[in-house]
XYZ file of C-alpha atoms in Angstrom:
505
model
C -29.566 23.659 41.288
C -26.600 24.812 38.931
C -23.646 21.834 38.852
C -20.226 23.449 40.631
C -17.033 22.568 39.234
C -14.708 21.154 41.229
C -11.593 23.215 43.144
C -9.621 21.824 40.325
C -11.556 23.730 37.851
C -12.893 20.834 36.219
C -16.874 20.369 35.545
C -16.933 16.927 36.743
C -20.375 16.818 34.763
C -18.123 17.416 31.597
C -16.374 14.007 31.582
C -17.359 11.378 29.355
C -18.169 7.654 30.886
C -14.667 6.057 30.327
C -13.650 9.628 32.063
C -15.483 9.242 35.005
C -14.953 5.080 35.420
C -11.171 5.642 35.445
C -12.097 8.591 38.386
C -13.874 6.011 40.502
C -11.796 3.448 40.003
C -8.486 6.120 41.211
C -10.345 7.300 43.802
C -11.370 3.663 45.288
C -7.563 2.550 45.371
C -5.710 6.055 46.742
C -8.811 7.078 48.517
C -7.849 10.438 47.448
C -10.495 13.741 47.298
C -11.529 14.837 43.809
C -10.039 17.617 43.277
C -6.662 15.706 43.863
C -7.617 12.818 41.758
C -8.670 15.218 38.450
C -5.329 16.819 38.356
C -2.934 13.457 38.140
C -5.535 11.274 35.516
C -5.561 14.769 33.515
C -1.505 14.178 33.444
C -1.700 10.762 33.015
C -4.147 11.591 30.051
C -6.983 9.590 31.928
C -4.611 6.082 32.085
C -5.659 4.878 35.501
C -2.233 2.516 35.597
C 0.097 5.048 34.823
C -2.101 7.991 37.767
C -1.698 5.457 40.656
C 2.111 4.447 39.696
C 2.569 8.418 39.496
C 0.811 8.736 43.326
C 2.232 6.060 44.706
C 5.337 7.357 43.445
C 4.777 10.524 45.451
C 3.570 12.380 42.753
C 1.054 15.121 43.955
C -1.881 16.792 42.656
C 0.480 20.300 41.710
C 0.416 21.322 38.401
C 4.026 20.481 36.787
C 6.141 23.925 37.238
C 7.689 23.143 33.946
C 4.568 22.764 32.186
C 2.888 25.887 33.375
C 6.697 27.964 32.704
C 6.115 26.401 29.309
C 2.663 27.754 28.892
C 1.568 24.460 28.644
C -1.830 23.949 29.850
C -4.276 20.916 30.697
C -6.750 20.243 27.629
C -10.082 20.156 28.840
C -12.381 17.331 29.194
C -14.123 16.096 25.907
C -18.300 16.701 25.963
C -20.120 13.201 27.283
C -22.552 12.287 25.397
C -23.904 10.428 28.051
C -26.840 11.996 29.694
C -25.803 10.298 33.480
C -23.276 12.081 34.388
C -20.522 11.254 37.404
C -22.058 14.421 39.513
C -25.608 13.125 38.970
C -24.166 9.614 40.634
C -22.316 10.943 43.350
C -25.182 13.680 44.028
C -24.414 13.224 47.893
C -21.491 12.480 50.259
C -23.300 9.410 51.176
C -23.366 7.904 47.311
C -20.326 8.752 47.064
C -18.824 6.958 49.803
C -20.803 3.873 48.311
C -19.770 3.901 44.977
C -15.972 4.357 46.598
C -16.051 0.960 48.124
C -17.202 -0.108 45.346
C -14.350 -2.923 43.760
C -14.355 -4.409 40.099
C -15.087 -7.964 39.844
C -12.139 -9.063 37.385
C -13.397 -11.853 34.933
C -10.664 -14.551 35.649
C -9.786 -17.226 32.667
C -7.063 -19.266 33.868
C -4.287 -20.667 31.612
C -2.952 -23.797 30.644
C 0.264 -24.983 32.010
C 1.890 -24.730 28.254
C 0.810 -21.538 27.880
C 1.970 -20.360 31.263
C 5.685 -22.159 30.287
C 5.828 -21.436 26.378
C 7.396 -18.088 27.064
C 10.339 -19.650 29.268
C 10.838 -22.588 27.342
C 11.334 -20.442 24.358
C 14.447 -18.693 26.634
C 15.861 -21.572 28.396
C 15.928 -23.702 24.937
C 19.184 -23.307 24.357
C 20.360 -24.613 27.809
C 18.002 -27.640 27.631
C 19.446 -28.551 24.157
C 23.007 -28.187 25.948
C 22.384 -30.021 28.711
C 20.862 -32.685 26.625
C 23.716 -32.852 24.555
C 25.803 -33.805 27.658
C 23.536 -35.941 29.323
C 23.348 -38.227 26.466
C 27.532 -39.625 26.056
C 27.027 -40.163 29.876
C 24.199 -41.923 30.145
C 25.663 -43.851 27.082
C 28.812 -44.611 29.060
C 27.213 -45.709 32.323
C 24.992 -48.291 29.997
C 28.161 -49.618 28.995
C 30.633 -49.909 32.006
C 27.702 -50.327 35.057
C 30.522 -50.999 37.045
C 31.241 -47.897 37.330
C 28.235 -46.903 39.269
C 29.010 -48.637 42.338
C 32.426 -47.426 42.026
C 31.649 -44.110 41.842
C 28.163 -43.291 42.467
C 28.350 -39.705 42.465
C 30.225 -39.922 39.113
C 27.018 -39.267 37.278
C 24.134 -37.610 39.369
C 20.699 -38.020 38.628
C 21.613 -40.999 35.810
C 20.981 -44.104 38.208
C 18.614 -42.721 40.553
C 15.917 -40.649 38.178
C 12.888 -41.979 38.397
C 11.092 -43.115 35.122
C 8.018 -40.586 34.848
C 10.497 -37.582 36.199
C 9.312 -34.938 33.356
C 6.172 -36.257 32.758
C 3.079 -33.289 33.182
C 0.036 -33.920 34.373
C -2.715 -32.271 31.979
C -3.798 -29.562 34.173
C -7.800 -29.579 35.131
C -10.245 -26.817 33.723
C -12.169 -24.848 34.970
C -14.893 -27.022 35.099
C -12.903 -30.344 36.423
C -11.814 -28.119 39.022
C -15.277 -26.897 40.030
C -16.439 -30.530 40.237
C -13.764 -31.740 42.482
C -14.173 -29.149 44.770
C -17.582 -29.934 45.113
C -16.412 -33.315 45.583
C -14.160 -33.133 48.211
C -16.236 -30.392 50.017
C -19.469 -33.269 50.289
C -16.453 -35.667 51.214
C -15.276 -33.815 54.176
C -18.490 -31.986 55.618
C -21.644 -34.448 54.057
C -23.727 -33.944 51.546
C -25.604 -30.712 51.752
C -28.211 -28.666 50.024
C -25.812 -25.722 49.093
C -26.381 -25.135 45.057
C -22.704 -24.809 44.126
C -22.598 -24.024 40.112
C -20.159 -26.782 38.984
C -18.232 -24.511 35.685
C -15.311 -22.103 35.898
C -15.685 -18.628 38.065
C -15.361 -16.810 34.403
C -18.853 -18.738 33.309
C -20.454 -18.046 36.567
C -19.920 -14.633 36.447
C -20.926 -14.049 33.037
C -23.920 -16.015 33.940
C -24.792 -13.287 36.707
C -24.026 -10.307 34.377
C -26.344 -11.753 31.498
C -29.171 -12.698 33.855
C -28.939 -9.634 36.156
C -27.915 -12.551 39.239
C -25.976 -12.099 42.294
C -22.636 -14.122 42.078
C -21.422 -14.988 45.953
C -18.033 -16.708 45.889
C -16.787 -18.548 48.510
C -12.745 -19.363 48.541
C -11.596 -21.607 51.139
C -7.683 -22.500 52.185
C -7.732 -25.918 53.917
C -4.459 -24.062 55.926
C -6.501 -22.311 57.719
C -7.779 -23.518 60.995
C -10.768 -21.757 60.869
C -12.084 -23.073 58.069
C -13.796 -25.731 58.904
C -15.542 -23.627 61.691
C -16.966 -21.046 59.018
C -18.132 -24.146 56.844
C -20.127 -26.044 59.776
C -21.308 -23.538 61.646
C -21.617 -20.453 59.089
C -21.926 -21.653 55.477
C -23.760 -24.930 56.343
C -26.735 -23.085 58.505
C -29.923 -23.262 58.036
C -30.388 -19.849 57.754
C -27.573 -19.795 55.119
C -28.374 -22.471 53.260
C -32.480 -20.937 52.875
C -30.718 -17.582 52.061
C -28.933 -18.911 49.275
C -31.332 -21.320 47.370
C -34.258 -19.119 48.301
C -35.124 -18.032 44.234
C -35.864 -14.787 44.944
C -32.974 -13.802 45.857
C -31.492 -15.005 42.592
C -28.267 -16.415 43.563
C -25.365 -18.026 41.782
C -23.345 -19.850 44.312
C -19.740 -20.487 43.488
C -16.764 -22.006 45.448
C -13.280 -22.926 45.304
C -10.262 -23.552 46.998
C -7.166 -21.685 46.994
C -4.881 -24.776 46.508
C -6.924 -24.851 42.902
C -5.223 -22.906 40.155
C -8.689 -20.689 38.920
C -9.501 -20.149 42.828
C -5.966 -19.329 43.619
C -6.264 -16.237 40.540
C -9.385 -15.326 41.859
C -8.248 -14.223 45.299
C -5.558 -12.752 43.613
C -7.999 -10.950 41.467
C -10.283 -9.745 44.356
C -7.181 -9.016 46.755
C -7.918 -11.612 49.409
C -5.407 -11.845 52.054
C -7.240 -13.660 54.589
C -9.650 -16.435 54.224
C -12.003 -17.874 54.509
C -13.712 -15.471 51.878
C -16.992 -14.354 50.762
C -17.574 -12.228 48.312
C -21.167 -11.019 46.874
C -20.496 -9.560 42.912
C -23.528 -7.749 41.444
C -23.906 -5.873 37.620
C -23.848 -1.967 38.956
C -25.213 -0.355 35.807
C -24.429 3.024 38.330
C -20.723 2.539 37.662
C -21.099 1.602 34.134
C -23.251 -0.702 31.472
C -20.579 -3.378 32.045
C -19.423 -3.098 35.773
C -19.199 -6.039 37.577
C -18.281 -4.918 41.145
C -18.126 -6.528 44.861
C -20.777 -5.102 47.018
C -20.463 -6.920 49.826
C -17.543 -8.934 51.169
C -16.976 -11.314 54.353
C -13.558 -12.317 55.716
C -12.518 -14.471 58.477
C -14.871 -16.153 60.805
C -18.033 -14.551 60.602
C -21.087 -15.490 62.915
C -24.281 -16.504 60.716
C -26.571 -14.370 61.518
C -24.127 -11.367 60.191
C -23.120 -13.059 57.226
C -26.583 -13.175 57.071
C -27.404 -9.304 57.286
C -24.369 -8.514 55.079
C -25.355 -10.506 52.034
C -29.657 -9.609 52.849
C -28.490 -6.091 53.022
C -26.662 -5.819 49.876
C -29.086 -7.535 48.109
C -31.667 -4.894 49.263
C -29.680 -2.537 48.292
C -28.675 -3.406 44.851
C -31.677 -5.265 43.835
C -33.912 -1.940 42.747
C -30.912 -1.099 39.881
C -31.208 -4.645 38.651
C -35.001 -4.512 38.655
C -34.920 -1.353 36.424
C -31.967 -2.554 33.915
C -33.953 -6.006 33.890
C -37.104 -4.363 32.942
C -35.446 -1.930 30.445
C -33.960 -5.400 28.740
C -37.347 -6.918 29.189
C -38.759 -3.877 27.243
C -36.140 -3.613 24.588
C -36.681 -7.013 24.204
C -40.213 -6.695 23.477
C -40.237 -3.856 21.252
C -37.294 -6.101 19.403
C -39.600 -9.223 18.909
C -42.411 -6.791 18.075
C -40.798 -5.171 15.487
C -39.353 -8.395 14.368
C -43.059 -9.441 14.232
C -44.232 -6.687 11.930
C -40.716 -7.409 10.011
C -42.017 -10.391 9.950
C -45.801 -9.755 8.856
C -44.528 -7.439 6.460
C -42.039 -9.700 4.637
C -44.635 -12.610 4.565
C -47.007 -10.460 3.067
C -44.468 -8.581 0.602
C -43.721 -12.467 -0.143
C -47.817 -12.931 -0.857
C -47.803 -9.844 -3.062
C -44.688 -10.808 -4.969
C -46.165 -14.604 -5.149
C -49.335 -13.294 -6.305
C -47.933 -10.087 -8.964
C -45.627 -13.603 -9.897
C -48.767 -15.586 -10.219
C -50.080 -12.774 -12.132
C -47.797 -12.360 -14.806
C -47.237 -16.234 -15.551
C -50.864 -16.218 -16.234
C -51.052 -13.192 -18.456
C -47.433 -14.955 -20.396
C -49.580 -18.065 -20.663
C -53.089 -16.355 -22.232
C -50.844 -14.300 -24.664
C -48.447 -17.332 -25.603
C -52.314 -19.663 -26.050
C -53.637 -16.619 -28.043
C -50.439 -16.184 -30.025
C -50.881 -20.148 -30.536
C -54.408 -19.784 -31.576
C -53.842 -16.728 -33.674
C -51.199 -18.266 -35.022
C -52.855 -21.714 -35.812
C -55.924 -19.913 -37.494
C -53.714 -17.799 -39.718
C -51.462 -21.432 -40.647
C -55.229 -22.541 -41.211
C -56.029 -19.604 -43.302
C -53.013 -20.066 -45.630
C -53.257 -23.624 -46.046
C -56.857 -22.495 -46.986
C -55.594 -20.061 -49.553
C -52.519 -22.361 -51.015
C -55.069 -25.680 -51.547
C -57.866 -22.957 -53.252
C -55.114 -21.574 -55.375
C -53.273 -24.810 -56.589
C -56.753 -26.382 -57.367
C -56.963 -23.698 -59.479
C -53.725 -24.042 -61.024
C -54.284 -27.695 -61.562
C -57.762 -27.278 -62.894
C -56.755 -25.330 -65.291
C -53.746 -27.638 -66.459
C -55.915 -31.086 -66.497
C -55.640 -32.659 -70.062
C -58.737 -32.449 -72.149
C -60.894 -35.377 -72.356
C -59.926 -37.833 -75.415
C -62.892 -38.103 -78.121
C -64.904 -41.564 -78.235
C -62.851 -41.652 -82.192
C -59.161 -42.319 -79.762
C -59.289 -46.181 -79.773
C -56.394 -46.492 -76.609
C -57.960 -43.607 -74.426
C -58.912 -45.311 -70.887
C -62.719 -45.097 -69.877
C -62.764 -44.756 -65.858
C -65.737 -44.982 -63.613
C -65.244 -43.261 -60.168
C -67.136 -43.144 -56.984
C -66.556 -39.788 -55.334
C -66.358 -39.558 -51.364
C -70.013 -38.327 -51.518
C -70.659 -41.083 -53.143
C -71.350 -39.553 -56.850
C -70.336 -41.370 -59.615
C -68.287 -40.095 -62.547
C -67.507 -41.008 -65.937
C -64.445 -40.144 -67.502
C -62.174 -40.890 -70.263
C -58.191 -40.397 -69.527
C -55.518 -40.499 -72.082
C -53.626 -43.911 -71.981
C -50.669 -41.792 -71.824
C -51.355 -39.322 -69.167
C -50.152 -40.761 -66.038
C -52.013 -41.910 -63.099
C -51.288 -38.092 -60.934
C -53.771 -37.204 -63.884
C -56.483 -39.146 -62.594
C -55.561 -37.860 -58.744
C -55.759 -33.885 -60.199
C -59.114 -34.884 -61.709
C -60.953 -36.236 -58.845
C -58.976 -33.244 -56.323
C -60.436 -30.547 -58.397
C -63.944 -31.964 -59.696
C -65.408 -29.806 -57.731
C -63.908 -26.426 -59.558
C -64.911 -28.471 -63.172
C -68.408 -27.897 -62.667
C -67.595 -24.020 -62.712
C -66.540 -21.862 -65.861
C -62.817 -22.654 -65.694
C -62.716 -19.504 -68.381
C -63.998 -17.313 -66.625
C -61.888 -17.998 -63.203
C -58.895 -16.171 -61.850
C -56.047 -17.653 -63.999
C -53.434 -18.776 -62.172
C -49.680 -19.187 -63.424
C -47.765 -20.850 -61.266
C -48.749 -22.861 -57.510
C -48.303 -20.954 -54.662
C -44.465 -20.844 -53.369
C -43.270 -23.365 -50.870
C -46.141 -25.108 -51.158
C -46.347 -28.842 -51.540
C -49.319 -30.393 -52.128
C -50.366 -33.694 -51.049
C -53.904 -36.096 -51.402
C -55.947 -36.843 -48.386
C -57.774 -39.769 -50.168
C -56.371 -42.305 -52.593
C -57.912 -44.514 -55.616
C -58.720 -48.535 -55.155
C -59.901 -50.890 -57.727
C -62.632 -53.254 -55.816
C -62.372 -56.564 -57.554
C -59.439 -57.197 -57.323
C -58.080 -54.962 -54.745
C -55.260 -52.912 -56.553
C -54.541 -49.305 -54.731
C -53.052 -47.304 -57.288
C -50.495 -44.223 -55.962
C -51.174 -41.227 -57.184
C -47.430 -41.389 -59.333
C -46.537 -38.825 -62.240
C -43.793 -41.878 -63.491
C -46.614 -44.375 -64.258
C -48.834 -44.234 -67.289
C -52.487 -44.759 -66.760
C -52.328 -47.244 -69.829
C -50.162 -49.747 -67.490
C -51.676 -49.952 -64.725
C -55.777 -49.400 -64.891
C -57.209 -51.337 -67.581
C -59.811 -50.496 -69.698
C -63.461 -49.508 -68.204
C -62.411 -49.754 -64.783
C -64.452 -48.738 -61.517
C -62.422 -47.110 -58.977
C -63.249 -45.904 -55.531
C -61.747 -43.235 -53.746
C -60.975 -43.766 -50.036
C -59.973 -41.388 -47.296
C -56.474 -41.683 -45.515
C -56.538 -42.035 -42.398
């Protein structure tokens, strides 16, 4: 069926969510139709404080004659982008007389004495400082003349007969001091009971019930009224009540106060109680908005049990189908959130494997090529040690002194046992020095080839420095003779020696 706009020629299916919250919340406090209500936000560019100042100050639903002389016109609604619209909620006259006694819980903090007072202290300053400023000479005078008190007692009021702690504040209470007192003195004056009063503020309480989809009933007492006590003995202290309220099904947070308390005091202010004692049910009503916190059900005055009763089991009824579906939406968001934060999850620890693995990976490849560039590197070091030892026994072959004729008296005759154990005679020059003999036994393996006929070699290889892995010991006596360029084989070895040549180690 198509939507018809309303007589004030206004889709009501065009207004946005804030739009339509700022409708139903003009509507519930003028009572006034729709098409009356429309005009005066749409002036009041949708500020529901300024439209009800404007009708209670006799402003009517008229477009301004001004305006429309002007050619000034209303600017239409902006497109919601909300599918649930305000017509789709108030579909029938009955809904709509529902959601119209429908009241916003207000979410009550109250405040500290200081900052209640820091405002007016700040503007009375300057007449405390004066007054001090006077007070001070007197006070000083009447400390030094007390005579003058009982002389004239009225000379200086409030001097002699202040008390000691006058100015001295009490810290006030919070909200959760003052919730345990009342509980307190409520067990004090009717007897323990079973009644599960939450002992924080009314602001925690309620945003207890709006997180866990609860009902919040509130229950303000005045100890001025002589009914009270009545409507706690006989009402709140039932049986039936007392089931009703702790039965977990019904999912109720039960919260009390008294008026003569600061918080409970701004709370009947804040739900416009005017005659106690009070009960109030508060609900979430996702219908109004995703944030609504509204009284559905309230009980003033005296009220027999078995009404209170109905009342509260009624709304309950009534209001406990939206809470079902908004808790199982959250109970579905919330699954799909810690399933996808599972696969997140999954995902990231195995993107970590992978990474640890590809990491894995690539240290061991670094550590084969680094051991192969090692090895390779080694072997060719090997190789041209190789090369430079071949090439300077070469070199020093072919630069060993000749052997000295048996006709050269002072020419040294040396016997020496090779490492494989052969046994060579030679004669050395008395004046060749003892490196000679070292050269001789490095390259005797090269003499028994045609040094002629070898490569010739000019000069050692460059950057290389040689060095003996054995050296040369005469047995009887032990004498190890280095192999030194600076001593003369004709000092040091005598005449037909043996010497042995030993590995170093």
């Amino acid at each position: 069926m198509a939507t018809e706009p309303s007589p004030s020629g206004v889709d009501i299916a065009q207004l946005n969510e804030d739009q339509q919250l700022a409708l139903q919340q003009f509507t519930s406090v003028t009572n006034q139709e729709l098409d009356a209500a429309i005009p005066i936000l749409q002036r009041s560019e949708w500020n529901v404080q300024i439209a009800i100042a404007k009708f209670f100050d006799g402003e009517t639903a008229a477009v301004d004659v001004h305006s429309t002389a002007n050619g000034e016109s209303v600017a239409p609604p902006r497109p919601s982008r909300r599918q649930e619209t305000l017509l789709n909620g108030f579909s029938s006259s009955r809904s709509l007389r529902s959601l119209k006694g429908l009241t916003p819980a207000p979410r009550i903090v109250p405040q500290s004495r200081n900052q209640q007072s820091s405002f007016l202290s700040f503007l009375l300053w300057p007449i405390n400082f004066l007054y001090t400023l006077i007070l001070q000479p007197i006070s000083l005078f009447a400390w030094l003349f007390p005579f003058l008190n009982r002389l004239a007692p009225a000379a200086a009021p409030g001097v002699r007969d202040r008390p000691e702690d006058e100015g001295i504040e009490l810290e006030p209470l919070s909200p959760k001091e003052m919730s345990t007192r009342f509980i307190r003195q409520f067990e004090e004056e009717y007897g323990p009971s079973q009644l599960p009063f939450y002992d924080h503020g009314y602001a925690q309480a309620l945003d207890l019930a709006k997180n866990e989809l609860r009902f919040l009933l509130v229950i303000l007492l005045s100890p001025e009224h002589d009914d009270m006590a009545s409507f706690v003995r006989e009402t709140l202290l039932s049986p039936e009540m007392v089931e009703l309220m702790t039965d977990p099904q019904n999912r109720l947070i039960l919260w009390g106060g008294s008026v003569q308390d600061a918080e409970a005091y701004q709370v009947a202010e804040g739900l416009r109680c005017t005659k106690f004692p009070v009960a109030a049910l508060i609900v979430h009503t996702p219908q109004v908005s995703s944030t609504a916190m509204s009284v559905v059900a309230r009980i003033v005055g005296p009220t027999p049990p078995a009404t209170c009763i109905r009342k509260l089991r009624e709304a309950i009824i009534q209001y406990s189908p939206a809470l079902d579906q908004v808790r199982s939406s959250r109970e579905s968001q919330e699954a799909e959130r810690s399933l996808r934060h599972q696969q997140n999850s999954a995902y990231e620890r195995s993107l970590a494997q992978d990474r640890e693995r590809a990491r894995q990976r690539r240290e061991t490849e670094a550590e084969k090529k680094r051991l192969e560039e090692e090895e390779r590197t080694r072997i060719e070091a090997s190789r041209q040690l190789e090369e430079n030892v071949r090439r300077w026994k070469q070199w020093r072959a072919q630069r060993l002194l000749p052997e000295p004729g048996p006709e050269e008296k002072t020419s040294i005759r040396v016997s020496i046992r090779m490492l494989s154990g052969e046994r060579v005679l030679r004669r050395f020059s008395s004046s060749a020095g003892v490196e000679e003999l070292y050269a001789f036994v490095e390259c005797h393996d090269l003499l028994s080839e045609d040094v002629e006929s070898s490569e010739v070699v000019q000069k050692p290889p460059a950057g290389y420095q040689h060095s003996y892995a054995f050296q040369l010991v005469s047995p009887m006596p032990r004498a190890v003779y280095e192999g030194r360029t600076d001593r003369l084989i004709g000092d040091c070895i005598p005449r037909n020696s043996n010497l042995v040549v030993e590995p170093l180690e």
